[in-house]
Short mmCIF file of C-alpha atoms and ligand atoms in Angstrom, two decimals:
data_model
loop_
_atom_site.label_atom_id
_atom_site.label_comp_id
_atom_site.label_asym_id
_atom_site.label_seq_id
_atom_site.Cartn_x
_atom_site.Cartn_y
_atom_site.Cartn_z
CA MET A 263 48.42 11.60 21.64
CA LYS A 264 46.52 11.03 24.84
CA PHE A 265 43.09 12.51 25.54
CA GLU A 266 41.79 12.40 29.10
CA ILE A 267 38.17 13.36 29.60
CA VAL A 268 36.76 14.31 33.00
CA THR A 269 32.98 13.83 33.07
CA ILE A 270 30.04 12.73 35.19
CA PHE A 271 28.82 10.74 32.14
CA PRO A 272 31.70 8.50 31.00
CA ASP A 273 29.22 6.21 29.18
CA PHE A 274 28.27 9.15 26.97
CA PHE A 275 31.47 8.53 25.00
CA ARG A 276 30.55 4.95 24.05
CA GLY A 277 29.47 5.74 20.55
CA PRO A 278 31.01 8.98 19.34
CA LEU A 279 34.55 7.63 19.63
CA ASP A 280 33.85 4.11 18.37
CA TYR A 281 33.47 4.81 14.66
CA GLY A 282 35.53 5.60 11.61
CA ILE A 283 38.80 7.46 11.79
CA VAL A 284 38.74 7.91 15.58
CA ARG A 285 38.06 4.22 16.15
CA ARG A 286 40.91 3.21 13.87
CA ALA A 287 43.26 5.72 15.51
CA ARG A 288 42.46 4.18 18.89
CA GLU A 289 42.94 0.64 17.57
CA THR A 290 46.31 1.43 16.04
CA GLY A 291 47.45 3.28 19.19
CA LEU A 292 47.77 6.62 17.41
CA ILE A 293 45.53 8.07 20.12
CA GLU A 294 44.45 6.89 23.53
CA VAL A 295 41.24 8.11 25.17
CA SER A 296 40.85 7.74 28.91
CA LEU A 297 37.57 8.56 30.63
CA GLN A 298 37.58 9.82 34.20
CA ASP A 299 34.36 9.50 36.16
CA LEU A 300 34.25 12.64 38.30
CA ARG A 301 32.19 10.86 40.99
CA ASN A 302 35.19 8.62 41.73
CA PHE A 303 36.90 11.71 43.13
CA THR A 304 34.22 12.60 45.68
CA THR A 305 34.57 11.70 49.33
CA ASP A 306 31.00 11.81 50.66
CA LYS A 307 28.51 8.96 50.79
CA HIS A 308 26.32 10.46 48.06
CA ARG A 309 29.26 11.13 45.73
CA THR A 310 28.22 14.77 45.38
CA VAL A 311 29.74 16.68 42.47
CA ASP A 312 27.60 19.84 42.56
CA ASP A 313 26.26 22.43 44.98
CA ARG A 314 24.13 25.57 45.11
CA PRO A 315 25.63 28.85 43.86
CA PHE A 316 26.95 31.41 46.37
CA GLY A 317 24.96 34.60 45.92
CA GLY A 318 21.86 32.69 44.91
CA GLY A 319 20.38 32.04 41.52
CA GLU A 320 19.18 29.21 39.38
CA GLY A 321 20.71 25.78 39.05
CA MET A 322 23.69 23.99 40.48
CA VAL A 323 27.44 24.48 40.10
CA LEU A 324 30.16 21.82 39.79
CA LYS A 325 32.22 21.81 42.98
CA PRO A 326 35.95 22.46 42.72
CA GLU A 327 37.33 19.69 45.00
CA PRO A 328 36.50 16.61 42.87
CA LEU A 329 37.70 18.39 39.69
CA PHE A 330 41.04 19.41 41.23
CA LYS A 331 41.51 15.94 42.75
CA CYS A 332 40.73 14.24 39.49
CA VAL A 333 43.04 16.34 37.28
CA GLU A 334 45.83 16.21 39.85
CA SER A 335 45.51 12.41 40.02
CA LEU A 336 46.36 12.25 36.31
CA GLY A 337 49.89 13.47 37.00
CA VAL A 338 49.77 16.45 34.68
CA ALA A 339 52.67 18.92 34.72
CA ASP A 340 52.40 22.06 36.86
CA ARG A 341 50.11 24.69 35.40
CA GLU A 342 53.04 27.08 35.03
CA GLU A 343 54.95 24.50 32.96
CA ARG A 344 51.91 23.94 30.78
CA LEU A 345 51.21 27.62 30.22
CA SER A 346 54.82 28.37 29.32
CA GLY A 347 54.81 25.54 26.78
CA ARG A 348 57.61 23.68 28.56
CA ALA A 349 55.17 20.81 29.12
CA ASN A 350 53.63 19.35 25.98
CA GLU A 351 50.18 19.13 27.51
CA THR A 352 47.13 21.22 28.23
CA VAL A 353 44.07 21.21 30.46
CA ILE A 354 40.92 22.55 28.83
CA LEU A 355 37.65 23.53 30.49
CA LEU A 356 34.74 23.11 28.08
CA SER A 357 32.31 25.94 28.77
CA PRO A 358 29.96 28.33 26.97
CA GLN A 359 32.18 31.18 28.23
CA GLY A 360 35.23 29.83 26.43
CA ARG A 361 37.18 30.99 23.42
CA MET A 362 35.82 29.49 20.22
CA PHE A 363 37.16 26.11 19.11
CA THR A 364 38.59 26.52 15.61
CA GLN A 365 40.66 24.51 13.17
CA ALA A 366 43.63 26.67 14.24
CA LEU A 367 43.21 25.57 17.87
CA ALA A 368 42.78 21.97 16.70
CA ARG A 369 46.15 22.24 14.91
CA GLU A 370 47.73 23.63 18.06
CA LEU A 371 46.32 20.77 20.15
CA ALA A 372 47.46 18.18 17.58
CA SER A 373 51.05 19.15 18.35
CA LEU A 374 50.70 18.22 22.04
CA GLU A 375 51.27 14.87 23.72
CA ARG A 376 48.37 15.12 26.08
CA VAL A 377 45.04 16.96 26.21
CA VAL A 378 42.92 16.86 29.38
CA MET A 379 39.32 18.02 28.97
CA ILE A 380 36.98 18.95 31.80
CA CYS A 381 33.31 18.72 30.86
CA GLY A 382 31.07 21.23 32.59
CA ARG A 383 27.45 20.43 33.45
CA TYR A 384 24.50 22.10 35.20
CA GLU A 385 24.57 25.89 35.18
CA GLY A 386 28.32 26.05 35.41
CA VAL A 387 31.62 25.17 37.04
CA ASP A 388 33.17 26.84 40.09
CA GLU A 389 35.27 29.68 38.61
CA ARG A 390 38.40 28.57 40.48
CA VAL A 391 38.62 25.69 38.00
CA ALA A 392 38.95 28.17 35.12
CA GLU A 393 41.33 30.37 37.12
CA ALA A 394 43.70 27.85 38.63
CA LEU A 395 43.17 24.34 37.22
CA ALA A 396 42.48 24.70 33.50
CA ASP A 397 44.88 26.41 31.08
CA ARG A 398 42.09 27.61 28.83
CA GLU A 399 38.34 27.73 28.53
CA VAL A 400 36.95 26.56 25.19
CA SER A 401 33.47 26.74 23.64
CA ILE A 402 32.53 24.81 20.52
CA GLY A 403 30.05 27.35 19.19
CA GLU A 404 27.38 29.94 19.82
CA TYR A 405 24.60 27.72 21.07
CA VAL A 406 23.71 26.32 24.47
CA LEU A 407 24.50 22.66 25.16
CA SER A 408 23.59 20.64 28.24
CA GLY A 409 27.24 20.02 29.05
CA GLY A 410 30.78 19.85 27.71
CA GLU A 411 30.70 16.18 26.66
CA LEU A 412 29.70 16.80 23.04
CA GLY A 413 32.39 19.46 22.88
CA ALA A 414 35.05 17.05 24.13
CA ALA A 415 33.98 14.45 21.56
CA ILE A 416 34.20 17.08 18.81
CA ILE A 417 37.69 18.09 19.89
CA VAL A 418 38.89 14.45 19.92
CA ASP A 419 37.45 13.94 16.45
CA THR A 420 38.88 17.14 14.95
CA VAL A 421 42.34 16.78 16.47
CA THR A 422 42.65 13.07 15.67
CA ARG A 423 42.12 13.54 11.95
CA LEU A 424 45.02 16.03 11.92
CA LEU A 425 47.49 13.48 13.29
CA PRO A 426 49.85 12.04 10.67
CA GLY A 427 48.62 8.56 9.85
CA ALA A 428 45.00 9.07 10.94
CA LEU A 429 43.59 9.37 7.44
CA GLY A 430 43.96 6.88 4.64
CA ASN A 431 45.40 9.63 2.48
CA GLU A 432 47.68 11.63 4.76
CA ALA A 433 47.73 14.60 2.44
CA SER A 434 43.99 15.17 2.57
CA ALA A 435 43.79 16.68 6.07
CA GLN A 436 45.92 19.55 4.82
CA GLN A 437 43.59 20.27 1.94
CA GLU A 438 40.37 20.64 3.82
CA SER A 439 38.27 23.74 3.94
CA PHE A 440 39.03 25.75 7.10
CA THR A 441 42.70 24.98 6.91
CA ALA A 442 42.46 28.42 5.27
CA GLY A 443 45.28 30.81 4.65
CA VAL A 444 46.01 29.90 1.04
CA LYS A 445 47.29 33.19 -0.31
CA ALA A 446 46.65 34.75 -3.66
CA GLY A 447 49.43 33.87 -6.01
CA THR A 448 49.88 30.49 -4.39
CA GLU A 449 48.57 28.13 -7.04
CA GLY A 450 44.87 27.41 -6.72
CA PRO A 451 43.70 23.93 -5.86
CA ASP A 452 44.18 21.22 -8.45
CA SER A 453 41.36 18.93 -9.52
CA THR A 454 41.66 16.68 -6.47
CA CYS A 455 42.10 19.41 -3.87
CA ALA A 456 39.56 21.37 -1.89
CA SER A 457 39.71 25.14 -2.07
CA GLY A 458 41.95 26.65 0.59
CA GLY A 459 40.11 29.14 2.78
CA LEU A 460 36.80 28.58 1.02
CA LEU A 461 34.03 26.09 1.50
CA ASP A 462 34.45 22.90 -0.48
CA TYR A 463 33.24 22.59 -4.06
CA PRO A 464 30.36 20.20 -4.90
CA HIS A 465 31.14 16.52 -5.40
CA TYR A 466 29.39 14.01 -7.65
CA THR A 467 29.67 10.29 -8.23
CA ARG A 468 27.80 7.75 -10.35
CA PRO A 469 25.18 7.56 -11.73
CA ALA A 470 25.70 10.39 -14.22
CA GLU A 471 21.96 10.95 -14.12
CA PHE A 472 19.84 10.38 -11.02
CA ARG A 473 16.08 11.05 -11.01
CA GLY A 474 16.47 13.44 -13.88
CA MET A 475 19.33 15.32 -12.20
CA ALA A 476 22.45 15.29 -14.33
CA VAL A 477 26.04 15.60 -13.15
CA PRO A 478 27.59 18.75 -14.67
CA GLU A 479 28.79 17.71 -18.13
CA LEU A 480 32.19 19.33 -17.71
CA LEU A 481 33.12 16.94 -14.86
CA ILE A 482 32.54 13.96 -17.12
CA GLY A 483 34.59 15.48 -19.92
CA GLY A 484 37.92 15.27 -18.12
CA ASN A 485 39.46 18.63 -19.11
CA HIS A 486 41.37 19.13 -15.90
CA GLU A 487 42.03 22.82 -16.30
CA GLN A 488 38.31 23.41 -16.94
CA ILE A 489 37.42 21.23 -13.97
CA ARG A 490 39.80 23.13 -11.71
CA LYS A 491 38.30 26.47 -12.71
CA TRP A 492 34.73 25.18 -12.34
CA ARG A 493 35.45 23.86 -8.84
CA ARG A 494 37.01 27.15 -7.79
CA ARG A 495 33.98 29.06 -9.08
CA LYS A 496 31.57 26.69 -7.31
CA ALA A 497 33.56 27.00 -4.08
CA LEU A 498 33.42 30.79 -4.33
CA GLU A 499 29.70 30.63 -5.12
CA LYS A 500 28.88 28.45 -2.12
CA THR A 501 31.11 30.49 0.18
CA LEU A 502 29.45 33.72 -0.94
CA ARG A 503 26.03 32.21 -0.22
CA ASN A 504 26.71 30.37 3.05
CA ARG A 505 29.82 31.95 4.60
CA PRO A 506 30.49 35.42 3.18
CA ASP A 507 32.59 36.12 6.29
CA LEU A 508 35.23 33.72 4.94
CA LEU A 509 35.60 35.84 1.81
CA ASP A 510 36.54 38.89 3.86
CA ARG A 511 39.43 36.98 5.35
CA GLU A 512 40.49 35.31 2.16
CA THR A 513 43.26 36.89 0.17
CA LEU A 514 41.82 36.11 -3.24
CA SER A 515 43.73 35.89 -6.47
CA GLU A 516 42.99 38.25 -9.34
CA ALA A 517 41.04 35.48 -11.10
CA ASP A 518 39.04 34.78 -7.93
CA ARG A 519 38.13 38.45 -7.53
CA LYS A 520 36.92 38.60 -11.12
CA LEU A 521 34.81 35.47 -10.67
CA LEU A 522 33.43 36.78 -7.42
CA ALA A 523 32.49 40.13 -8.95
CA GLU A 524 30.55 38.22 -11.62
CA LEU A 525 28.80 36.11 -8.99
CA VAL A 526 27.83 39.16 -6.95
CA THR A 527 26.26 40.90 -9.97
CA GLN A 528 24.47 37.67 -10.90
CA LYS A 529 23.12 37.42 -7.38
CA GLU A 530 21.86 40.99 -7.53
CA LYS A 531 19.84 40.32 -10.69
CA PRO A 532 16.18 39.46 -10.00
C1 9D3 B 67 22.30 31.31 31.01
C2 9D3 B 67 23.60 30.80 31.44
N1 9D3 B 67 24.01 29.61 30.69
C3 9D3 B 67 25.24 29.94 29.95
C4 9D3 B 67 25.00 30.16 28.51
C5 9D3 B 67 24.21 28.54 31.64
C6 9D3 B 67 24.79 27.32 31.08
C7 9D3 B 67 24.15 26.60 30.09
C8 9D3 B 67 24.69 25.43 29.58
C9 9D3 B 67 26.01 26.85 31.54
C10 9D3 B 67 26.54 25.67 31.05
C11 9D3 B 67 25.88 24.98 30.08
C12 9D3 B 67 26.47 23.72 29.55
N2 9D3 B 67 27.30 23.94 28.36
C13 9D3 B 67 28.58 23.58 28.32
O1 9D3 B 67 29.07 23.08 29.30
C14 9D3 B 67 29.37 23.82 27.13
C15 9D3 B 67 29.09 24.49 25.90
C16 9D3 B 67 27.92 25.16 25.42
O2 9D3 B 67 26.87 25.23 26.05
N3 9D3 B 67 27.99 25.72 24.17
C17 9D3 B 67 29.09 25.67 23.39
N4 9D3 B 67 30.19 25.08 23.80
C18 9D3 B 67 30.17 24.50 25.03
S1 9D3 B 67 31.46 23.69 25.71
C19 9D3 B 67 30.66 23.34 27.10
#
């Protein structure tokens, strides 16, 4: 998988991509990350990448010419080929106006050979980039960043860990929370699995008691059926508290619904 990142701050990526799973994936050649300095695609003496907005208003806008020149220099397939899916590659514009980046989009990107990411800066990017150069506009969340660079780093990280061979235990990427979609009736997670569609259950390691805080006794006991049920209940509990929206989507099993009903009544007590 090749990631190509178009940015005015290539040095920004020294750091986020040099640790852990992403670093190892680069070292083993599972992924390649290439940084494109947008200023190298300017033609004027001052290497200008931005200009004032037509129609007036605050701030500066990234000019289209260097962005088009840069992406075209990478030898990407025609936009039509990309959009139809005939080319196994995509060009993404990172912008606050984009569709939300989700685990589902990460999975889609993980199936491609090449992902080009354009990082916006200033108050925005000339709209012709979104209309005619990028295949899609993606936001990483409902908050305002200073530019798309953090978004691009997040996408590299998220997609890389989905690639077969990126994790020590290849099965574990499949088990993570937000892979979602585990239906009722499908067997619940076993003792080593996370809880499909829910937030993860709490984890503990040694010591069994730390500053007076004990690890739940049941986890030390080793009754795996009990442990499985406890983890499912804890996952439901945490999801209800922190992400109730996930419960609406979740198709819960009969046992889950019973547990959840209990938790809701407990919560309502003073
Ligand atoms: C008031 C208008 N602002 C839009 C919300 C202007 C503006 C602010 C910040 C335009 C661009 C930016 C820079 N942000 C990104 O380029 C960006 C981003 C983000 O701000 N939030 C979430 N995801 C992303 S991806 C790129």
